[in-house]
Short mmCIF file of C-alpha atoms in Angstrom, two decimals:
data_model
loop_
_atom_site.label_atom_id
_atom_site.label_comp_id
_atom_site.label_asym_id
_atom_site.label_seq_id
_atom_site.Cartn_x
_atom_site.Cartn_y
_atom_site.Cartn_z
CA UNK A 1352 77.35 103.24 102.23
CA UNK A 1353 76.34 103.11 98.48
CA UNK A 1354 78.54 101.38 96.16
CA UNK A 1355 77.98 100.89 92.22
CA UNK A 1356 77.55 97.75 91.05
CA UNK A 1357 79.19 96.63 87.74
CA UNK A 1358 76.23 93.75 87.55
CA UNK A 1359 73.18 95.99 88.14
CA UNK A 1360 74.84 98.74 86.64
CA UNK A 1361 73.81 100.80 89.67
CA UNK A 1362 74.74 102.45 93.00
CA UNK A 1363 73.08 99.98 95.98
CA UNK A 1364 73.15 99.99 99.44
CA UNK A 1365 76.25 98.12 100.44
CA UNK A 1366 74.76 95.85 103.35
CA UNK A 1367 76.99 92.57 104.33
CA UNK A 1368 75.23 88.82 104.36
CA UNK A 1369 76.21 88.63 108.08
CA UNK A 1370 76.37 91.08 110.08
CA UNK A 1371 78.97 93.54 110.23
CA UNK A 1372 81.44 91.00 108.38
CA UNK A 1373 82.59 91.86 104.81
CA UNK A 1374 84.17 89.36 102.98
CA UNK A 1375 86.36 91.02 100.07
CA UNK A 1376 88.40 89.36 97.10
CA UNK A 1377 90.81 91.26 94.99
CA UNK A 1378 92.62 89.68 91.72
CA UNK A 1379 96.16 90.61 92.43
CA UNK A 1380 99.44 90.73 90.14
CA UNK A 1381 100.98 87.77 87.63
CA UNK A 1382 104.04 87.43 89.00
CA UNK A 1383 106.68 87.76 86.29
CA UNK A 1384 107.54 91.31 86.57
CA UNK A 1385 107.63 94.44 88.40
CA UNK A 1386 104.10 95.55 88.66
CA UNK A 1387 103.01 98.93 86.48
CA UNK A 1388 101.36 101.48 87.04
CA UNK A 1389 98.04 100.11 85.79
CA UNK A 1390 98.08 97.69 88.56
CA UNK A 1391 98.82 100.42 90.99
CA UNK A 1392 95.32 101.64 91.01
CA UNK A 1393 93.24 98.99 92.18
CA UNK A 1394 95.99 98.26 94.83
CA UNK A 1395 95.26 101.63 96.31
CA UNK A 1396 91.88 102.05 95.38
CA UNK A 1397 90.62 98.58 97.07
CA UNK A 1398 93.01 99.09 100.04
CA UNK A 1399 91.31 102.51 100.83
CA UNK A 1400 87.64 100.22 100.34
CA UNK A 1401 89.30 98.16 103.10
CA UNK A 1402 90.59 100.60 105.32
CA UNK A 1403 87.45 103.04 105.13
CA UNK A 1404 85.09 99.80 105.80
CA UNK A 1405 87.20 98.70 108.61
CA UNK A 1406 87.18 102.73 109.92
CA UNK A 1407 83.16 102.52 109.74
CA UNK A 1408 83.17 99.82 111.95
CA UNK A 1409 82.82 96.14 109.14
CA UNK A 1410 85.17 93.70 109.89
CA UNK A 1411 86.81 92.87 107.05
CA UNK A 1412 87.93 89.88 105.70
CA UNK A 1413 90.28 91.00 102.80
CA UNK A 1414 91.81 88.25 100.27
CA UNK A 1415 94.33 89.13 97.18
CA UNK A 1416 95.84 86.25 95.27
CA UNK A 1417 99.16 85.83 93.68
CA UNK A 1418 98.85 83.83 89.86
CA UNK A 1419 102.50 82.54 89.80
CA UNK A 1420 101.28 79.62 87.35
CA UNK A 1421 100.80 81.29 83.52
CA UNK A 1422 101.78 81.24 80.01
CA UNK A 1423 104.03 84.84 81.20
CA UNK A 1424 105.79 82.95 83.87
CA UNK A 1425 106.60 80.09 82.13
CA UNK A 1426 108.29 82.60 79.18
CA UNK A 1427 110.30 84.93 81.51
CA UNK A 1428 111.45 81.00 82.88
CA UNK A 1429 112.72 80.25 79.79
CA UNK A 1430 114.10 83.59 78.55
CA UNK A 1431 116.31 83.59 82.34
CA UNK A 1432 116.83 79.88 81.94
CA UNK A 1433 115.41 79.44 85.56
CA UNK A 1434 112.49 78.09 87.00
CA UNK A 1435 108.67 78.85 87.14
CA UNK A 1436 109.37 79.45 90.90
CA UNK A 1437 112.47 81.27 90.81
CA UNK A 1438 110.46 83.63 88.95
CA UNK A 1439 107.67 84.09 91.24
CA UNK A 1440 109.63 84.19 94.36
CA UNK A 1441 111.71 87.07 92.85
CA UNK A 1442 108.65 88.97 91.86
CA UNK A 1443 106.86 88.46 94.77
CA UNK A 1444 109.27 89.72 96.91
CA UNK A 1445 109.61 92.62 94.13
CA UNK A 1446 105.69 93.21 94.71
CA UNK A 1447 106.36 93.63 98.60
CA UNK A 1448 108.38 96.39 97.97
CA UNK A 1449 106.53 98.18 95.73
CA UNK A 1450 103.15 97.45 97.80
CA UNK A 1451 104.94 98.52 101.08
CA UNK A 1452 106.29 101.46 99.67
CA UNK A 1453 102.68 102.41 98.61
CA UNK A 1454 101.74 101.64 101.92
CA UNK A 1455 99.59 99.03 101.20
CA UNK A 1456 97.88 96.91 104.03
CA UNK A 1457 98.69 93.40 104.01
CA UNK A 1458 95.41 90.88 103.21
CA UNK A 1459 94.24 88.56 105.52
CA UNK A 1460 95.13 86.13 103.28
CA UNK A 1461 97.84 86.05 100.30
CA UNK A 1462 97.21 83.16 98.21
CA UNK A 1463 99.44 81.52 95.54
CA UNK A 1464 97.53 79.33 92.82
CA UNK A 1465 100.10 76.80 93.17
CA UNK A 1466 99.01 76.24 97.11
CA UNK A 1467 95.40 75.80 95.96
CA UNK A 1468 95.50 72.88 93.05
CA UNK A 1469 93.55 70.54 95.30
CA UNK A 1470 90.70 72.80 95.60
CA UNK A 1471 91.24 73.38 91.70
CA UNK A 1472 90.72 70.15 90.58
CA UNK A 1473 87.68 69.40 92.93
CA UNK A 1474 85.99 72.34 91.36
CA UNK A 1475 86.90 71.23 87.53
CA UNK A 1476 85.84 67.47 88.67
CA UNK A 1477 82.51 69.02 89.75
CA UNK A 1478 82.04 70.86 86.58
CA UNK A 1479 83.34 67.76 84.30
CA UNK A 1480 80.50 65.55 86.58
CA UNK A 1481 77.42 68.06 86.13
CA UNK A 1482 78.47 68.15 82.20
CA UNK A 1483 79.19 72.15 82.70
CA UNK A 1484 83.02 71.03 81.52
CA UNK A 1485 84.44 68.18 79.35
CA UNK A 1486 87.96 67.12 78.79
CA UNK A 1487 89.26 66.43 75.90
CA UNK A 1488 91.39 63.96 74.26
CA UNK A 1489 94.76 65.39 74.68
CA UNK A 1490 94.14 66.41 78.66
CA UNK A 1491 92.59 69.55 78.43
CA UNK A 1492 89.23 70.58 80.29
CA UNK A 1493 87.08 73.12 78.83
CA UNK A 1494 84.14 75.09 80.46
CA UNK A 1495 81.11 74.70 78.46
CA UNK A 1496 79.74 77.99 78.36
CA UNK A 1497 76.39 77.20 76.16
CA UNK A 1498 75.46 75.48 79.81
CA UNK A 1499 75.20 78.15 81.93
CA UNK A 1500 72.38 80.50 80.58
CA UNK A 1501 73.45 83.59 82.55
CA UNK A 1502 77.08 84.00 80.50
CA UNK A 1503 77.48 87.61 80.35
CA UNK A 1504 75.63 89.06 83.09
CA UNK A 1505 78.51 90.77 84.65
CA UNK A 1506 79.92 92.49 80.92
CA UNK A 1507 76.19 93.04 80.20
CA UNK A 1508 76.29 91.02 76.35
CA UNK A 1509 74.70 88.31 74.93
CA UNK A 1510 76.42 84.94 74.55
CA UNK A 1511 75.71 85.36 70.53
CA UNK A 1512 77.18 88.77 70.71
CA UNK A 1513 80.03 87.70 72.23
CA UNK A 1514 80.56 84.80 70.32
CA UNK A 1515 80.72 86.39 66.94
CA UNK A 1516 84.41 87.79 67.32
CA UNK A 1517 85.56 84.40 68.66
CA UNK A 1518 87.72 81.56 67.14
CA UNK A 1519 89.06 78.48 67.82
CA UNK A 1520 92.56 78.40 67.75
CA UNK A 1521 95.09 76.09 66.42
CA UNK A 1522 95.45 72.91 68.17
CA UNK A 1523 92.12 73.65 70.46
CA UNK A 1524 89.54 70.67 70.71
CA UNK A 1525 86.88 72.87 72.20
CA UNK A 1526 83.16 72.46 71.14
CA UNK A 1527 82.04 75.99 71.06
CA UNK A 1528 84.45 79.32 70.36
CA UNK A 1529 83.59 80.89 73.79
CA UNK A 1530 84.64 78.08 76.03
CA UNK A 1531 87.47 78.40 78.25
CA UNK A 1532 90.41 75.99 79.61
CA UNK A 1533 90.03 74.94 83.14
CA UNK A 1534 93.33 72.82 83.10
CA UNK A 1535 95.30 72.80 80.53
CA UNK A 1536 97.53 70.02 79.40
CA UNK A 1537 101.29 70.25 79.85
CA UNK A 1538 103.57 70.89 77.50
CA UNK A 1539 107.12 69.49 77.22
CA UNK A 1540 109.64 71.78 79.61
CA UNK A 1541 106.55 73.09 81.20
CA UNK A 1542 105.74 72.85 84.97
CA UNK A 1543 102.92 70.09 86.15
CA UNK A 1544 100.48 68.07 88.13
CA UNK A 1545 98.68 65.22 88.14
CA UNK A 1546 95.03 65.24 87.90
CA UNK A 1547 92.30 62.35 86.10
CA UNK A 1548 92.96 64.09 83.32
CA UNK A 1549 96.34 63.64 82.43
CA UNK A 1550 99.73 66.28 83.70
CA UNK A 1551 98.92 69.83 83.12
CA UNK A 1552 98.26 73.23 85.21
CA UNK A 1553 95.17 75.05 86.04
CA UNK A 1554 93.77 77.46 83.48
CA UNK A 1555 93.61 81.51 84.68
CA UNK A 1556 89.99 82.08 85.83
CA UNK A 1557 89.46 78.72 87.48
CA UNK A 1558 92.79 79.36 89.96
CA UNK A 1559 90.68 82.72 91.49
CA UNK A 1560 87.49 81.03 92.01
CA UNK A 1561 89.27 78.35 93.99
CA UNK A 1562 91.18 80.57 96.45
CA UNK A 1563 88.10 83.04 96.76
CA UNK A 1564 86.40 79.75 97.52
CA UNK A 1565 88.71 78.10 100.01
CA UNK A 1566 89.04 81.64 102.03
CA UNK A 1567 85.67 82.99 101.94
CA UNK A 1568 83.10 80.59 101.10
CA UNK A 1569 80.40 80.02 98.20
CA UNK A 1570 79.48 83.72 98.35
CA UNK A 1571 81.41 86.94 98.87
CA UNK A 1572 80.32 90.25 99.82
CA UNK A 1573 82.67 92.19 97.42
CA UNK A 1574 84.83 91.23 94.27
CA UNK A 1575 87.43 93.96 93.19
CA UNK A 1576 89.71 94.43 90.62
CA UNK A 1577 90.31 96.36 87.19
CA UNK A 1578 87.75 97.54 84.75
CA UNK A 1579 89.74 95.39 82.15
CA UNK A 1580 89.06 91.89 84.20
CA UNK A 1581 84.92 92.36 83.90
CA UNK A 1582 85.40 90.19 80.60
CA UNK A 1583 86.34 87.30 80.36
CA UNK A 1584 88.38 86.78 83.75
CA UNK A 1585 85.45 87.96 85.67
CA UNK A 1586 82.98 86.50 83.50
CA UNK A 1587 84.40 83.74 83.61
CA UNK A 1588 84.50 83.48 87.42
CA UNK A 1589 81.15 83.95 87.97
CA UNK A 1590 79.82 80.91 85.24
CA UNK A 1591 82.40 77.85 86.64
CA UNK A 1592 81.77 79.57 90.66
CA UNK A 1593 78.01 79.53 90.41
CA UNK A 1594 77.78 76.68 88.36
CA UNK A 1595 80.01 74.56 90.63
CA UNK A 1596 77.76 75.81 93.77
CA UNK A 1597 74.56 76.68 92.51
CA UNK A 1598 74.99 79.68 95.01
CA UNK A 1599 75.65 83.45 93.88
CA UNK A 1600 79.33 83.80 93.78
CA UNK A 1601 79.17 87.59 94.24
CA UNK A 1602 77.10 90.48 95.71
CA UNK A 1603 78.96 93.61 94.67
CA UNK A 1604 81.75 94.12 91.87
CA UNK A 1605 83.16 97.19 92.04
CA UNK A 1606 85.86 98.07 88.90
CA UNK A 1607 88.37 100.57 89.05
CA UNK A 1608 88.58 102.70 85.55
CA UNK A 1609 91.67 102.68 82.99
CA UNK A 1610 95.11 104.47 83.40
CA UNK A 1611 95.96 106.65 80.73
CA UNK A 1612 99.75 108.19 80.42
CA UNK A 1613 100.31 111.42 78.82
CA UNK A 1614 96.49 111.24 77.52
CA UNK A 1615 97.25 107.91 75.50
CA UNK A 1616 96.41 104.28 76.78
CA UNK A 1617 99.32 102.79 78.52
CA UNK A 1618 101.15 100.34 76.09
CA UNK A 1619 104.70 98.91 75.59
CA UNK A 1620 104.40 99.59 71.92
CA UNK A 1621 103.79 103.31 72.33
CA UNK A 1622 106.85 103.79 74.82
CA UNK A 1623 104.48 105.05 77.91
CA UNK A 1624 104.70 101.82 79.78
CA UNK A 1625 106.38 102.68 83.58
CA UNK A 1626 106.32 100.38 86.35
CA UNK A 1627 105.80 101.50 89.65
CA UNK A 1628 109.47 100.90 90.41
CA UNK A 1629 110.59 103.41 87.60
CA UNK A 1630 108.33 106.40 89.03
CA UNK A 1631 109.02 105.64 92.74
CA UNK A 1632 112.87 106.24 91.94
CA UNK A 1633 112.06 109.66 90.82
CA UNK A 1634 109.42 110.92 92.45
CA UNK A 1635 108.49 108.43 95.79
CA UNK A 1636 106.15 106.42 95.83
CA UNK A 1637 103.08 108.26 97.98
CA UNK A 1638 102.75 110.49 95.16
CA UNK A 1639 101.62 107.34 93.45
CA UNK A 1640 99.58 106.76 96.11
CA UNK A 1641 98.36 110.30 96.02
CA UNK A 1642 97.41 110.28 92.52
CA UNK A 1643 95.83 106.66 92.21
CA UNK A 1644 93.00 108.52 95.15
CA UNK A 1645 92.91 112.00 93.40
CA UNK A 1646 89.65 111.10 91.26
CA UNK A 1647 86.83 108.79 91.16
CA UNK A 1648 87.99 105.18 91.21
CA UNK A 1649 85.37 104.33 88.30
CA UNK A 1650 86.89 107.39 86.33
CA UNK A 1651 89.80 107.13 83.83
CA UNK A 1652 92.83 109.16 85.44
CA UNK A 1653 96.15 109.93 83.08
CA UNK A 1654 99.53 109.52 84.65
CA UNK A 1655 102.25 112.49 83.18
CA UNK A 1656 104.92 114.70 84.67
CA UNK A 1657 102.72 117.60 85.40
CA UNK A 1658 100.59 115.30 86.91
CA UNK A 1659 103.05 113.60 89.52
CA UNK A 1660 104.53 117.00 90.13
CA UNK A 1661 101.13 118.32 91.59
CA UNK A 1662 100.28 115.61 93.43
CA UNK A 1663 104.05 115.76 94.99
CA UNK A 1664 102.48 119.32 95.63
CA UNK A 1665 99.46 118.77 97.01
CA UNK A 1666 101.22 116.28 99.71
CA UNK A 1667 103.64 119.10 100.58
CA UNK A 1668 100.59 121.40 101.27
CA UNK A 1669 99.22 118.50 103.60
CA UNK A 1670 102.65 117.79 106.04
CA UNK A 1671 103.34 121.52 105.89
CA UNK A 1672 99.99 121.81 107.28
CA UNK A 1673 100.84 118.96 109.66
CA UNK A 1674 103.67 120.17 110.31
CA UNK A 1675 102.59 123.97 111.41
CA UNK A 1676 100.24 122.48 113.37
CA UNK A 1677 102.54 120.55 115.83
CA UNK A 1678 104.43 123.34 116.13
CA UNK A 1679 100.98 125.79 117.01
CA UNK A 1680 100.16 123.30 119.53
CA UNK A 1681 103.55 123.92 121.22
CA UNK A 1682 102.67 127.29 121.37
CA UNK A 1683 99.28 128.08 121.71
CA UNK A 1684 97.94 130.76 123.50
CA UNK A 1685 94.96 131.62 121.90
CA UNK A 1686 91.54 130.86 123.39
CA UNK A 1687 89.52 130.34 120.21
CA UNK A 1688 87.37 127.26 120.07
CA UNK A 1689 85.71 127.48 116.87
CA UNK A 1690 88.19 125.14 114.84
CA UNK A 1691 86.34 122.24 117.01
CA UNK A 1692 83.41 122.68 114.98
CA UNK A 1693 84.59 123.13 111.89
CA UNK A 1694 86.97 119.91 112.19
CA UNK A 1695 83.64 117.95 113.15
CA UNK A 1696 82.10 119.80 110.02
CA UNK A 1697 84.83 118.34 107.84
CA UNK A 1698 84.58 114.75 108.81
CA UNK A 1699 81.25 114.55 108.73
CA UNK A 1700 82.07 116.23 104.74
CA UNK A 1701 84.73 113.37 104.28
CA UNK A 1702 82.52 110.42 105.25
CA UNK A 1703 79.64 111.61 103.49
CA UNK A 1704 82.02 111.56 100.30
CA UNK A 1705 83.49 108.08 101.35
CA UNK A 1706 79.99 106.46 101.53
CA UNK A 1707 79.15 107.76 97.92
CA UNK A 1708 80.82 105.42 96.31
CA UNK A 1709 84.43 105.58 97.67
CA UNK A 1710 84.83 109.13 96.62
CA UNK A 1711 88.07 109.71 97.03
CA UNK A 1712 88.91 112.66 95.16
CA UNK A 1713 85.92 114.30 97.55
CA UNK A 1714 87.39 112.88 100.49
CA UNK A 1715 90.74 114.48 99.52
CA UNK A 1716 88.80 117.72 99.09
CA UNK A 1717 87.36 117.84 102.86
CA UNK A 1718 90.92 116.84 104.00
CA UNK A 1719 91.77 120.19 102.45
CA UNK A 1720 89.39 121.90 103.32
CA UNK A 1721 90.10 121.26 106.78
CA UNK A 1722 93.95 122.62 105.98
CA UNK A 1723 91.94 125.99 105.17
CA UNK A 1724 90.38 125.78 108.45
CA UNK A 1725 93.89 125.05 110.55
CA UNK A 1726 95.85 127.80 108.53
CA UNK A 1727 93.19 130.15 109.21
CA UNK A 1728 92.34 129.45 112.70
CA UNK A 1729 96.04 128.27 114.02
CA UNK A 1730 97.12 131.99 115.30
CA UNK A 1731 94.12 132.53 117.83
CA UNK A 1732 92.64 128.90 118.40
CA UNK A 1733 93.09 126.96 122.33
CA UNK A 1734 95.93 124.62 122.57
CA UNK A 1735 92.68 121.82 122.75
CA UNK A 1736 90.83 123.21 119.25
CA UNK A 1737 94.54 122.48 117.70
CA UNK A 1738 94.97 119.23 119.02
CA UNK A 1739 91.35 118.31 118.65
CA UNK A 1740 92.31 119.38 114.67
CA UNK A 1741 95.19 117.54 114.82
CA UNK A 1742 93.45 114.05 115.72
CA UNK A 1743 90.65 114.80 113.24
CA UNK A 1744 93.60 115.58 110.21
CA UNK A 1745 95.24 112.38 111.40
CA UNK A 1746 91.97 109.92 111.45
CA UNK A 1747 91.26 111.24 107.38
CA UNK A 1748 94.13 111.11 106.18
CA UNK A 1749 95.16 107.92 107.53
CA UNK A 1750 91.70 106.17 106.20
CA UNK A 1751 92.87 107.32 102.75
CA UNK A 1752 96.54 105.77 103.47
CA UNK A 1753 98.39 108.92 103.35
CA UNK A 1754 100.54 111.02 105.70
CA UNK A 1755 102.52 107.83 106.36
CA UNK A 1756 106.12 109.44 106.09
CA UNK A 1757 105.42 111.91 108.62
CA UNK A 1758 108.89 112.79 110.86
CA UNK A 1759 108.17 113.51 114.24
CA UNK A 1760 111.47 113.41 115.41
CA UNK A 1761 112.53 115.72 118.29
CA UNK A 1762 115.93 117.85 117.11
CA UNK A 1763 118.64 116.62 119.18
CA UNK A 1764 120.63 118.99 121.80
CA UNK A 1765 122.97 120.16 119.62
CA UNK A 1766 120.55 121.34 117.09
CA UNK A 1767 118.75 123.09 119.33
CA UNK A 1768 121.73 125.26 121.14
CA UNK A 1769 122.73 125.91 117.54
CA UNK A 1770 119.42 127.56 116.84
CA UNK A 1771 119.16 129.26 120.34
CA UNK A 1772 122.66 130.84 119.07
CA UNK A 1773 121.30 132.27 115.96
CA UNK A 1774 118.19 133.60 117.19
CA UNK A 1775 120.46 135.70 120.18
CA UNK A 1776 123.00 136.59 116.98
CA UNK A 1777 120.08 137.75 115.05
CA UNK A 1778 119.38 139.71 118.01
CA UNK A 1779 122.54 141.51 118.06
CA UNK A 1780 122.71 142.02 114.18
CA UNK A 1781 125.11 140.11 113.99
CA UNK A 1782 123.70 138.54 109.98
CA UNK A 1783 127.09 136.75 109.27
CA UNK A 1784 127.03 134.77 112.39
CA UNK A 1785 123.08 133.99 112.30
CA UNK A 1786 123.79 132.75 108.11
CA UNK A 1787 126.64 130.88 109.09
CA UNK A 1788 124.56 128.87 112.05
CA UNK A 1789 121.89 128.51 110.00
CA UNK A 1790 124.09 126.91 107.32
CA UNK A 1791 125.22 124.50 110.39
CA UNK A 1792 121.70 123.32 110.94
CA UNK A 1793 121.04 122.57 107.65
CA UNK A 1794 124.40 120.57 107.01
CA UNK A 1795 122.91 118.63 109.87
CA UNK A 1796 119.88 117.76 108.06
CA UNK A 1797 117.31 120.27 109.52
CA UNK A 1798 115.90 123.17 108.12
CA UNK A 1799 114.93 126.55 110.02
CA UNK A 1800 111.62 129.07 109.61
CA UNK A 1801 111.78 132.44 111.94
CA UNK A 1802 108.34 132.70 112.94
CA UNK A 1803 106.27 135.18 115.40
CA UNK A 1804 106.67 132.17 118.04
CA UNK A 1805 110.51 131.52 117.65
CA UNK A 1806 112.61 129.11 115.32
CA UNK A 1807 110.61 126.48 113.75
CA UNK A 1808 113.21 123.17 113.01
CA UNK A 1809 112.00 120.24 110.51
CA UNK A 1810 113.82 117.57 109.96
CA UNK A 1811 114.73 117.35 106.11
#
């Protein structure tokens, strides 16, 4: 599998450090609101990484962090006149349903920042000891970024470039513009520990390299996250991580591309802000899914009403699909083999896609393609070719996440003599009594299709 890597700016060979054992960090939400749909994208987009790794045969080791210690916490604390906590715990649990409803796989390991400020402070004390950070009279700890000669390998820019739009803001005792808090002293009101260098919290970047530390090691395979995290939180990672343990701190960064909605960026001030939460209440929340997987992950996609409303299409032309099949397979009587082939032909279309780069939106189009190869073969093909399709449609769409509110329920008794009823009025002529069973079924939740092989009931 070739994946691009944001350091070398190139596609490389994607080949573990041991093994067949992937070890894979992704930055996941702050916790003091509903997550949008910006942060939508790389929870798909990484979770497909996982699942289409795990579905080539890696075992992987899969870590995404909670940040429930921040600046935005501590305001949404104060605004509800509860506490930093409170807050998280709500929004967590908030997260859960949005990420289930996505159907998002659970990590190996959820971290919180606040669970992890041992392993915090023994990276910052390691820093402060090899001079790479200094603390400061009034209990803050700075990285010094002039001492680690590699600062901006990852965003590709020169330290001098970078320091040229930066300032040193009121109140900040740093010795350079581009260094960054590690800890950060506590304020009065605001939530603390103890450390050497007085009551404070943990600065942003340092809480990630910490918990990718404690669950994976010095080095990981894979770092994920958002195009907008390659600088500074990224950056930033990669000078305290590898200066703490003189080891690489990552092999591969792969960045997902921007969200746009209605062709503009995404931004509270513009009114085109929606959370995942909003959209799922309209429109469910696999078309979310669905969408976050219909392009390249390192392309910008735009979110708009014509867009949701074809993706909501393109999903009904999959569990249609699904769905005629089940129904062929219940009635075959064909002998035709051929849709063996092509199904084998389609896989071997999807994985080639998924190896380039996790490209989904050409994985999606071999899934397809395969749904012109059932609807085309379904009248004449053996009852094995159609099941044979059937496990092949379920395997691809299942490494992409999708498919997931599939109804295989049996219609009940009742259901069924109702419909046995209509077809026998419909063979008597008799319309009125055939509409007004039909109307029956419906009323109890199923819907009815007269095919050349009998009644056809889905559940609605």
């Amino acid at each position: 599998m070739q994946v691009y890597n944001t350091l070398t700016r190139s596609k490389e060979e994607l080949i573990p450090q041991k093994g067949k054992e992937i070890k894979i960090y992704a930055c996941g939400p702050t916790v003091y609101n509903y997550i949008h749909i910006g942060n939508a994208r790389p929870l798909c987009v990484f979770d497909v990484l996982r699942r289409y790794l795990k579905y080539r045969g890696f075992d992987v080791f899969f870590v995404q962090n909670f940040t429930d210690i921040d600046d935005k916490l501590i305001k949404k604390a104060n605004e509800e006149g509860i506490s930093v906590p409170e807050v998280a715990e709500r929004f967590i649990k908030e997260y859960w349903t949005d990420a289930d409803g996505m159907n998002i796989m659970r990590a190996e390991a959820h971290p919180r920042a606040t669970d992890n400020i041992e392993g915090i402070l023994e990276i910052i004390n390691g820093l402060v000891e090899k001079g790479h950070a200094y603390a400061t009279a009034d209990g803050d700890v700075y990285f010094r970024t002039q001492s680690f000669e590699e600062y901006g390998k990852l965003s590709h820019q020169q330290l001098e470039e970078l320091e040229a739009g930066a300032r040193i803001g009121v109140g900040e005792a740093k010795e350079d513009p581009m260094d960054f808090a590690l800890w950060k002293a506590a304020k009065p009101g605001e939530p603390f520990w103890d450390s050497p260098y007085g009551k404070g919290r943990p600065g942003w970047h340092i809480e990630c390299s910490a918990m990718s530390r404690r669950y994976l090691g010095d080095t990981l395979d894979i770092h994920c996250g958002g195009q907008d995290l390659i600088f500074p939180h990224h950056e930033n990672e990669i000078a305290q991580s590898e200066c703490c343990t003189g080891e690489p701190f990552v092999r591969y960064w792969m960045h997902n591309g921007y969200i746009n909605v209605d062709d503009r960026k995404m931004s509270k001030s513009l009114g085109n802000f929606f959370t995942v939460r909003e959209i799922s209440e309209v429109y469910g929340y696999e078309p979310i899914r669905y969408l976050m997987l219909s392009a390249h992950y390192r392309s910008p996609i735009n979110y708009s009403t014509d867009v949701i409303e074809q993706c909501i299409s393109s999903l009904e032309r999959l569990y249609n699909c699904r769905e005629n099949l089940d129904f062929a397979i219940k009635n075959a009587s064909g002998s035709n083999e051929r849709l063996k082939a092509q199904s084998d032909s389609r896989r071997e279309q999807f994985i080639k896609a998924m190896d380039d780069d996790l490209n989904t939106a050409d994985g999606l189009a071999a899934i397809f393609e395969l749904v012109r190869d059932i609807n085309s073969a379904m009248e004449d093909s053996s009852r094995e070719s159609l099941e044979y399709a059937a496990e092949v449609f379920d395997e691809l769409a299942g490494v992409l996440g999708l498919m997931y509110k599939r109804k295989n329920e049996e219609a009940p008794a009742e259901v069924l003599e109702l419909a046995e009823r209509r077809q026998q009025a419909r063979k008597d002529k008799d319309f009125a009594t055939a509409d007004a069973l039909r109307d029956k079924i419906i009323a109890m939740g199923w819907s009815l299709e007269d095919t050349k092989d009998g009644p056809k009931l889905s559940k609605l």
